XYZ file of N, CA and C in Angstrom:
657
model
N 11.506 80.054 201.561
C 12.719 81.059 201.530
C 13.775 80.537 200.883
N 13.621 79.490 200.285
C 15.068 79.182 199.520
C 14.903 79.658 198.025
N 13.844 80.748 197.638
C 13.845 80.895 196.629
C 13.946 82.338 196.430
N 13.583 82.956 197.725
C 14.240 84.189 198.204
C 15.807 84.333 198.492
N 16.220 83.321 198.888
C 17.932 83.573 199.347
C 18.167 83.130 198.271
N 17.910 81.762 197.088
C 18.219 81.651 195.105
C 18.532 83.085 194.552
N 17.405 83.549 194.856
C 17.329 84.890 193.706
C 18.152 86.297 194.072
N 18.215 86.183 196.249
C 19.350 86.956 196.447
C 20.701 86.744 195.992
N 21.139 85.440 196.164
C 21.998 85.069 195.882
C 22.665 85.121 194.355
N 21.368 85.114 193.211
C 21.574 84.666 192.155
C 22.361 86.603 191.429
N 21.282 87.638 192.445
C 21.888 88.803 192.218
C 23.069 89.487 192.232
N 23.468 88.834 193.661
C 24.776 89.182 194.322
C 25.700 88.664 193.300
N 25.465 87.388 192.517
C 26.589 86.575 191.994
C 26.416 87.572 190.517
N 25.441 88.131 189.827
C 25.368 89.078 189.026
C 26.451 90.201 188.931
N 26.051 90.882 190.251
C 27.006 91.845 190.492
C 28.504 91.498 191.166
N 28.587 90.284 191.518
C 30.406 89.930 191.796
C 30.444 89.587 190.242
N 30.111 89.334 189.217
C 30.738 89.280 187.946
C 30.497 90.563 186.764
N 29.722 91.404 187.145
C 29.670 92.266 186.648
C 31.100 93.037 187.321
N 31.626 93.106 189.150
C 32.334 93.787 189.478
C 33.685 93.318 189.213
N 33.525 91.388 188.658
C 34.766 91.024 188.126
C 35.384 91.645 186.776
N 34.320 91.657 186.018
C 34.956 92.004 184.573
C 35.511 93.610 184.404
N 34.806 94.286 185.320
C 35.204 96.023 185.755
C 36.339 95.377 186.249
N 36.700 94.717 187.138
C 38.366 95.003 187.568
C 38.992 93.954 186.954
N 38.589 93.149 186.110
C 39.671 92.642 184.876
C 40.342 93.668 183.643
N 38.843 94.328 183.713
C 39.336 95.893 182.690
C 40.719 96.418 183.441
N 40.106 96.697 184.432
C 41.072 97.956 185.454
C 42.365 97.277 185.294
N 42.612 96.286 185.704
C 44.120 95.255 185.253
C 44.568 95.292 184.680
N 43.917 95.381 183.262
C 44.662 95.163 182.230
C 45.073 96.485 181.847
N 44.499 97.398 182.514
C 44.799 98.981 182.337
C 46.195 99.370 183.105
N 46.170 98.470 183.912
C 47.230 98.822 184.981
C 48.166 97.745 185.005
N 48.144 96.933 183.979
C 49.185 96.156 183.768
C 49.392 96.780 182.239
N 48.934 97.900 181.604
C 49.643 98.431 180.614
C 50.462 99.827 181.117
N 49.628 99.954 182.283
C 50.397 101.305 182.604
C 51.884 101.218 183.114
N 51.697 99.848 184.344
C 52.771 99.358 184.950
C 53.755 98.795 183.963
N 53.712 98.491 182.840
C 54.576 97.861 181.485
C 54.846 99.546 181.310
N 54.319 100.496 180.617
C 54.925 101.609 180.446
C 56.038 102.341 181.602
N 55.256 102.226 182.890
C 56.177 103.191 183.482
C 57.253 102.014 183.990
N 57.649 100.275 183.539
C 59.006 99.999 183.837
C 59.601 100.226 182.585
N 59.082 100.738 181.470
C 60.105 100.713 179.710
C 60.698 102.206 180.822
N 60.087 103.485 181.142
C 59.847 104.411 181.133
C 60.693 104.498 182.118
N 60.976 104.002 182.978
C 61.869 103.814 184.834
C 63.648 103.299 184.105
N 63.268 102.604 183.139
C 64.401 101.604 182.448
C 64.922 102.890 181.859
N 64.712 103.808 181.086
C 64.747 104.849 180.227
C 65.436 105.885 181.472
N 64.538 105.688 182.200
C 65.742 106.967 183.254
C 66.510 106.477 183.964
N 66.687 105.206 184.504
C 67.519 105.119 185.088
C 68.780 104.897 184.187
N 69.146 104.304 182.561
C 69.752 104.489 181.782
C 70.274 105.802 181.685
N 68.811 106.890 181.272
C 69.798 108.477 181.073
C 71.056 108.405 182.588
N 70.022 108.230 183.469
C 70.533 109.121 185.255
C 72.568 108.198 185.275
N 72.442 106.774 184.473
C 73.739 106.098 184.596
C 74.718 107.214 184.108
N 74.145 107.122 182.610
C 74.748 108.331 181.537
C 75.125 109.287 182.048
N 74.012 109.996 182.668
C 74.402 111.288 183.063
C 74.985 111.674 184.395
N 75.077 110.533 184.883
C 76.051 110.194 186.199
C 77.843 110.238 185.708
N 77.501 109.190 184.669
C 78.689 109.206 184.024
C 79.347 110.686 183.509
N 78.968 110.992 182.704
C 79.070 112.615 182.129
C 79.064 113.209 183.156
N 78.432 113.606 184.103
C 78.721 114.601 185.371
C 80.504 114.349 185.762
N 80.396 112.901 186.223
C 81.720 112.084 186.843
C 82.880 112.917 185.791
N 82.538 113.049 184.630
C 83.685 113.081 183.197
C 83.822 114.845 183.607
N 82.694 115.671 183.546
C 82.702 117.269 183.447
C 83.296 117.338 184.782
N 83.266 117.128 185.889
C 83.712 117.783 187.285
C 84.973 117.415 186.808
N 85.875 115.869 186.868
C 87.335 115.799 186.626
C 87.121 117.009 185.682
N 86.920 117.212 184.257
C 87.925 118.113 183.672
C 87.728 119.795 183.835
N 85.910 119.954 185.057
C 86.009 121.070 184.984
C 87.289 121.323 186.508
N 87.702 120.423 186.867
C 89.154 120.633 188.334
C 89.835 120.924 187.190
N 90.646 119.814 186.021
C 91.527 120.453 185.205
C 91.679 121.694 184.571
N 90.349 122.089 184.468
C 90.099 123.387 183.497
C 90.645 124.427 184.956
N 89.678 124.044 185.974
C 90.021 125.154 186.937
C 91.758 125.024 187.325
N 92.226 123.768 187.170
C 93.880 124.379 187.336
C 94.615 124.854 186.544
N 94.364 124.702 185.327
C 94.935 125.430 184.159
C 94.582 127.045 184.710
N 93.387 127.472 184.511
C 92.917 128.552 184.359
C 93.877 129.297 185.312
N 93.739 128.691 186.556
C 94.405 129.315 188.157
C 95.900 129.706 187.331
N 96.685 128.249 186.782
C 98.043 128.371 186.462
C 97.902 129.499 185.202
N 96.950 129.731 184.260
C 97.115 130.708 183.159
C 96.586 132.233 184.431
N 96.475 132.392 185.169
C 95.859 133.265 185.898
C 97.606 133.816 186.448
N 97.790 133.045 187.288
C 99.696 133.824 187.841
C 100.313 133.435 186.176
N 100.206 133.209 185.103
C 101.182 133.732 184.528
C 100.432 134.985 184.099
N 99.220 135.242 183.967
C 98.929 136.467 183.363
C 99.017 137.462 183.857
N 99.024 137.638 185.382
C 99.050 138.497 186.773
C 100.427 138.763 186.435
N 101.571 137.584 186.055
C 102.974 138.107 185.833
C 103.317 139.118 184.691
N 102.087 138.854 183.304
C 102.698 139.444 182.221
C 101.874 141.173 182.145
N 101.051 140.843 183.093
C 100.170 142.215 183.402
C 100.921 143.129 183.984
N 101.948 142.627 185.313
C 102.602 143.638 185.612
C 103.670 143.944 184.437
N 104.320 143.137 183.858
C 105.258 143.959 182.834
C 104.873 144.639 181.813
N 102.896 144.540 181.477
C 102.519 145.144 180.452
C 101.874 146.409 181.335
N 101.952 146.719 182.201
C 101.918 147.995 183.121
C 103.003 148.724 182.793
N 104.412 148.051 182.970
C 105.654 148.771 182.836
C 106.075 148.743 181.354
N 105.284 148.391 180.368
C 105.607 148.664 178.694
C 104.612 149.320 178.957
N 103.905 149.751 179.464
C 102.706 150.783 179.010
C 103.199 152.205 179.224
N 103.743 152.335 180.812
C 104.345 153.354 180.842
C 105.713 153.910 180.388
N 106.145 153.228 179.820
C 106.906 153.414 178.617
C 106.873 153.610 177.260
N 105.393 153.161 177.194
C 104.763 153.495 175.783
C 104.370 154.838 176.128
N 103.923 155.225 176.978
C 102.718 156.390 177.236
C 103.800 157.876 177.037
N 105.379 157.530 177.650
C 106.415 158.100 177.476
C 107.048 158.257 176.291
N 106.801 157.649 175.819
C 107.589 157.021 174.008
C 106.183 157.955 173.110
N 104.810 157.598 173.675
C 104.058 158.902 172.751
C 103.982 159.621 172.823
N 104.170 160.437 174.032
C 104.618 161.771 174.410
C 105.759 162.384 173.070
N 106.848 161.467 173.286
C 107.650 162.394 172.719
C 106.942 161.965 170.898
N 106.588 160.859 170.691
C 105.902 160.617 169.051
C 105.214 161.971 169.058
N 104.160 162.367 170.115
C 103.335 163.447 169.959
C 104.040 164.624 169.585
N 105.089 165.005 170.035
C 105.456 166.270 169.636
C 105.948 165.994 168.395
N 107.138 165.231 168.024
C 107.322 164.781 166.670
C 106.235 164.539 165.607
N 105.641 164.140 166.160
C 104.061 164.123 165.060
C 103.575 165.330 164.736
N 103.213 166.879 166.108
C 103.286 167.682 165.837
C 104.068 168.417 164.275
N 105.358 168.163 164.699
C 106.143 168.626 163.626
C 105.787 168.410 162.168
N 105.852 166.658 162.147
C 106.096 166.046 160.950
C 104.640 166.526 160.350
N 103.316 166.808 161.077
C 102.602 166.831 160.399
C 102.308 168.349 160.049
N 102.961 169.205 160.218
C 103.255 170.570 159.662
C 103.996 170.056 158.344
N 105.034 169.816 158.494
C 105.655 169.430 157.102
C 105.071 168.239 156.238
N 104.076 167.552 156.779
C 103.199 166.677 155.635
C 102.109 167.378 155.359
N 102.101 169.360 155.566
C 100.647 169.464 155.091
C 101.350 170.046 154.129
N 102.727 170.290 154.324
C 103.519 171.434 153.317
C 103.672 170.544 152.067
N 103.843 168.972 152.707
C 104.494 168.392 151.242
C 103.127 168.185 150.571
N 102.195 167.291 151.515
C 101.045 167.396 150.879
C 100.473 168.496 149.522
N 100.112 169.654 150.144
C 100.179 170.912 149.337
C 100.575 171.046 148.015
N 101.906 170.499 148.197
C 102.952 170.557 146.987
C 102.505 169.483 146.243
N 102.519 168.058 146.953
C 102.161 166.966 146.058
C 100.573 167.136 145.264
N 99.904 167.533 145.796
C 98.192 167.998 144.929
C 98.383 168.989 144.079
N 99.346 170.037 144.210
C 99.786 171.214 143.211
C 100.615 169.895 141.851
N 101.442 169.367 142.545
C 102.187 168.042 141.318
C 100.655 166.933 140.682
N 100.088 166.548 141.583
C 99.284 165.868 141.200
C 97.626 166.360 140.158
N 97.867 167.734 140.299
C 97.074 168.473 139.324
C 97.948 168.540 137.287
N 99.046 168.560 138.205
C 99.798 169.101 136.660
C 100.168 167.828 136.415
N 100.383 166.809 136.571
C 100.347 165.402 136.630
C 98.753 164.938 136.068
N 97.718 165.057 136.467
C 96.394 164.693 135.476
C 96.131 165.796 134.652
N 96.316 166.670 134.486
C 96.358 167.121 133.269
C 97.566 166.763 132.171
N 98.415 166.350 132.375
C 99.841 165.860 131.450
C 98.817 164.371 131.089
N 98.320 164.127 131.949
C 97.206 162.297 131.581
C 96.751 162.759 130.786
N 96.252 163.173 130.779
C 94.412 163.725 130.120
C 94.874 163.930 128.995
N 96.090 164.888 128.429
C 96.824 165.454 127.216
C 97.167 163.911 126.421
N 98.087 163.121 127.330
C 98.649 162.252 127.163
C 97.766 160.822 126.530
N 96.246 160.726 127.108
C 95.289 159.898 127.022
C 94.909 160.392 125.452
N 94.564 161.952 125.528
C 94.311 162.430 124.103
C 95.233 161.555 122.748
N 96.411 161.889 123.228
C 97.247 161.441 122.104
C 97.832 160.362 121.919
N 97.666 159.696 123.190
C 97.387 158.056 122.986
C 96.112 157.644 121.964
N 95.095 158.584 121.971
C 93.729 158.004 121.129
C 94.373 157.908 119.958
N 94.686 159.247 119.777
C 95.312 159.878 118.445
C 96.173 158.988 118.070
N 96.853 158.562 118.779
C 97.767 157.277 118.089
C 97.558 156.366 117.581
N 96.510 155.601 118.799
C 95.879 154.362 118.221
C 95.678 154.612 117.318
N 94.134 155.150 117.323
C 93.740 155.915 115.729
C 94.524 155.229 114.313
N 95.945 156.163 114.490
C 97.059 156.120 113.439
C 97.380 154.419 113.621
N 97.365 153.993 114.337
C 98.216 152.352 114.436
C 97.228 152.195 113.457
N 96.001 151.900 114.227
C 94.781 151.190 113.261
C 94.678 151.023 112.068
N 95.128 152.492 111.683
C 95.182 152.668 110.261
C 95.783 152.145 109.390
N 97.105 152.464 110.135
C 98.554 152.184 109.481
C 98.267 150.630 109.353
N 98.066 149.522 110.573
C 97.931 148.440 110.422
C 96.652 147.910 109.259
N 95.684 148.829 109.176
C 94.546 148.371 108.198
C 95.300 148.826 106.461
N 96.063 149.761 106.635
C 96.658 150.124 105.586
C 98.121 148.911 104.978
N 99.026 148.480 105.789
C 99.585 147.900 105.829
C 98.945 146.453 105.261
N 97.781 145.998 105.964
C 97.021 144.617 105.648
C 97.068 144.671 104.522
N 96.405 145.738 103.787
C 95.986 145.875 102.664
C 97.313 145.921 101.716
N 97.954 146.567 101.941
C 99.414 146.427 100.978
C 100.190 144.937 101.254
N 100.152 144.507 102.269
C 100.322 143.451 102.157
C 99.638 142.516 101.145
N 98.363 142.007 101.530
C 97.372 141.715 100.752
C 97.859 141.955 99.126
N 98.078 143.578 98.694
C 98.050 143.883 97.122
C 99.617 142.762 96.780
N 100.340 142.893 97.580
C 101.627 142.767 97.446
C 101.927 141.359 97.342
N 101.132 140.564 98.114
C 101.100 138.829 97.980
C 100.114 138.642 96.618
N 99.258 139.688 96.181
C 97.988 139.483 94.758
C 99.550 139.622 93.309
N 100.414 140.760 93.911
C 101.412 141.543 92.898
C 102.312 140.654 92.750
N 102.981 139.772 93.699
C 103.604 138.656 93.825
C 103.652 137.819 92.455
N 102.638 137.050 93.447
C 101.536 136.125 92.398
C 101.438 136.374 91.206
N 101.247 137.699 90.741
C 100.917 138.101 89.200
C 102.279 137.415 88.786
N 103.203 138.320 89.710
C 104.337 138.795 89.031
C 104.849 137.776 88.254
N 105.195 136.180 89.129
C 105.246 135.216 88.668
C 105.038 134.561 87.867
N 103.788 134.926 87.765
C 103.045 134.060 86.237
C 103.144 134.919 85.355
N 103.875 136.600 85.053
C 103.783 137.372 84.570
C 105.050 136.412 84.177
N 106.238 136.610 84.760
C 107.533 136.516 84.781
C 107.925 134.989 83.801
N 106.893 133.907 84.534
C 106.925 132.987 83.554
C 105.937 132.558 82.653
N 105.085 133.223 82.011
C 105.227 133.798 80.987
C 105.885 134.354 79.861
N 106.452 135.500 80.586
C 107.196 136.110 79.835
C 108.474 135.132 79.106
N 108.940 134.483 79.692
C 110.244 133.343 79.429
C 109.584 132.426 78.539
N 108.061 131.801 78.696
C 107.722 131.089 77.522
C 108.251 131.759 76.378
N 107.312 133.216 76.186
C 107.210 134.162 75.141
C 108.391 134.410 74.446
N 109.825 134.563 75.532
C 110.903 134.993 75.037
C 111.360 133.844 73.959
N 111.057 132.327 74.800
C 111.407 131.212 73.751
C 110.874 131.299 73.114
N 109.997 131.588 72.583
C 109.257 131.410 71.666
C 109.780 132.610 70.506
N 109.340 133.505 71.135
C 109.776 134.820 69.762
C 111.200 134.480 69.513
N 112.442 133.968 70.390
C 113.816 133.303 69.903
C 113.386 132.113 68.827
N 112.597 131.406 69.187
C 112.750 130.195 68.208
C 112.075 131.147 66.761
N 111.041 131.920 66.589
C 110.326 132.247 65.687
C 111.368 133.482 64.934
N 112.231 134.055 65.991
C 113.274 134.988 65.391
C 114.200 134.421 64.491
N 114.737 133.027 64.953
C 116.206 132.227 64.429
C 114.991 131.914 62.672
N 113.554 131.582 63.020
C 112.900 131.132 61.659
C 113.020 132.208 60.529
N 112.746 133.678 60.848
C 112.982 134.345 60.638
C 113.946 134.897 60.049
N 115.091 135.090 60.376
C 116.408 135.426 59.795
C 116.597 134.115 58.537
N 116.232 132.941 59.188
C 116.290 132.321 58.159
C 115.733 132.746 56.927
N 114.286 133.175 57.011
C 113.202 133.587 55.657
C 113.711 134.524 55.352
N 114.582 135.407 56.116
C 114.784 136.855 55.728
C 116.297 136.531 54.991
N 117.091 135.654 55.199
C 118.071 135.460 54.457
C 117.921 135.139 52.583
N 116.324 133.825 53.064
C 116.255 133.535 51.382
C 115.896 134.754 50.500
N 114.814 135.814 51.668
C 114.084 136.789 50.927
C 114.918 137.552 50.473
N 116.228 138.318 51.103
C 117.409 139.130 50.668
C 118.143 138.610 49.385
N 117.708 137.256 49.077
C 118.687 136.832 47.888
C 117.603 136.889 47.126
N 116.385 136.729 47.020
C 114.781 136.322 46.284
C 114.916 137.980 45.579
N 114.944 139.062 46.793
C 114.774 140.420 46.199
C 116.382 140.576 45.342
N 117.372 140.266 45.290
C 118.424 140.562 44.179
C 117.997 140.067 43.498
N 117.391 138.628 43.384
C 116.924 138.317 42.133
C 116.575 139.016 41.456
N 114.939 139.634 41.925
C 113.981 140.419 41.569
C 114.533 141.642 41.179
N 115.681 142.068 41.398
C 115.961 143.321 41.366
C 116.737 143.472 39.887
N 117.659 142.417 39.949
C 118.241 142.110 38.585
C 117.676 141.715 37.547
N 116.349 140.818 37.861
C 115.355 140.710 36.870
C 114.718 141.792 36.131
N 114.464 142.648 37.416
C 113.586 144.032 37.337
C 114.580 144.825 36.615
N 115.668 144.521 36.955
C 116.702 145.370 35.694
C 116.828 145.424 34.012
N 116.661 143.801 34.643
C 116.214 143.661 32.768
C 115.190 143.253 32.044
N 114.093 143.588 32.917
C 112.686 144.477 31.962
C 112.792 145.692 31.970
N 113.599 145.885 32.857
C 113.429 147.798 32.464
C 114.091 148.188 31.326
N 115.166 147.285 31.090
C 115.975 147.407 29.790
C 115.072 147.255 29.067
N 114.910 145.806 28.678
C 113.734 145.506 27.534
C 112.398 146.410 27.426
N 111.987 146.949 28.766
C 111.145 148.341 28.137
C 111.566 149.175 27.489
N 112.373 149.504 27.753
C 112.905 150.595 27.408
C 113.163 150.770 25.945
N 113.492 149.489 25.450
C 113.948 149.054 24.201
C 112.438 149.017 23.521
N 111.443 148.347 24.199
C 110.220 148.092 23.694
C 109.989 149.332 23.585
N 109.494 150.259 24.385
C 108.814 151.593 24.349
C 109.046 152.262 22.931
N 110.528 152.512 22.758
C 111.251 153.225 21.505
C 110.558 152.756 20.681
N 110.432 151.432 20.551
C 109.949 150.772 19.089
C 108.758 151.053 18.943
N 107.755 151.041 20.222
C 106.718 150.717 19.816
C 106.216 152.587 19.525
N 107.476 153.720 19.495
C 107.024 155.169 19.649
C 107.828 155.040 18.230
N 108.624 154.167 18.069
C 108.992 154.583 16.120
C 107.660 154.134 15.599
N 107.608 152.825 15.970
C 106.100 151.991 15.391
C 105.227 153.075 15.522
N 104.724 153.762 16.451
C 103.366 154.103 16.228
C 103.426 155.153 15.502
N 104.474 155.952 15.580
C 105.109 157.098 14.376
C 104.786 157.526 12.830
């Protein structure tokens, strides 16, 4: 009987140990769930506090807004009455304007027709002017180009003239110096020529005598 009781006890003990392990596992899972629920509860409580505070502020702001809107509504009603009066006046004025507009529209149509005629004339004159302007621009461009060429030529000519004038001054000085030397030589030459003429006359006389003597001797 003891062995049977012991075996039964061991079987129950194993069963209890198995159930204990299961219970421990379930307890750990429950603790995790409880911790998550506590954290979520704290978050919800914090959110609830913030929401309550915001709701209180919003309610106060809503009350203020309602008071403001009621005040503005009363002001709007007053403005609306004034507006209705103004609208009636505007309608009356609009009727007057409409009558005047009819007259003005007829005058405008006449003026518009006249304006369109003048506009077409001006457009034609504008086209003519544009053509003339293009031709003028071409002439101006040609003149500018020719002016630039002439200016360039003038600059070159001026430079050449300056150089030529300087050269001419040097040549004049040289010629004046040579002229003075030539005048001196010319005076000496004139004296020499006079002497030569005198000698030639003497030689001519002597040649005449000698020729006559030679003729006589030859005969």
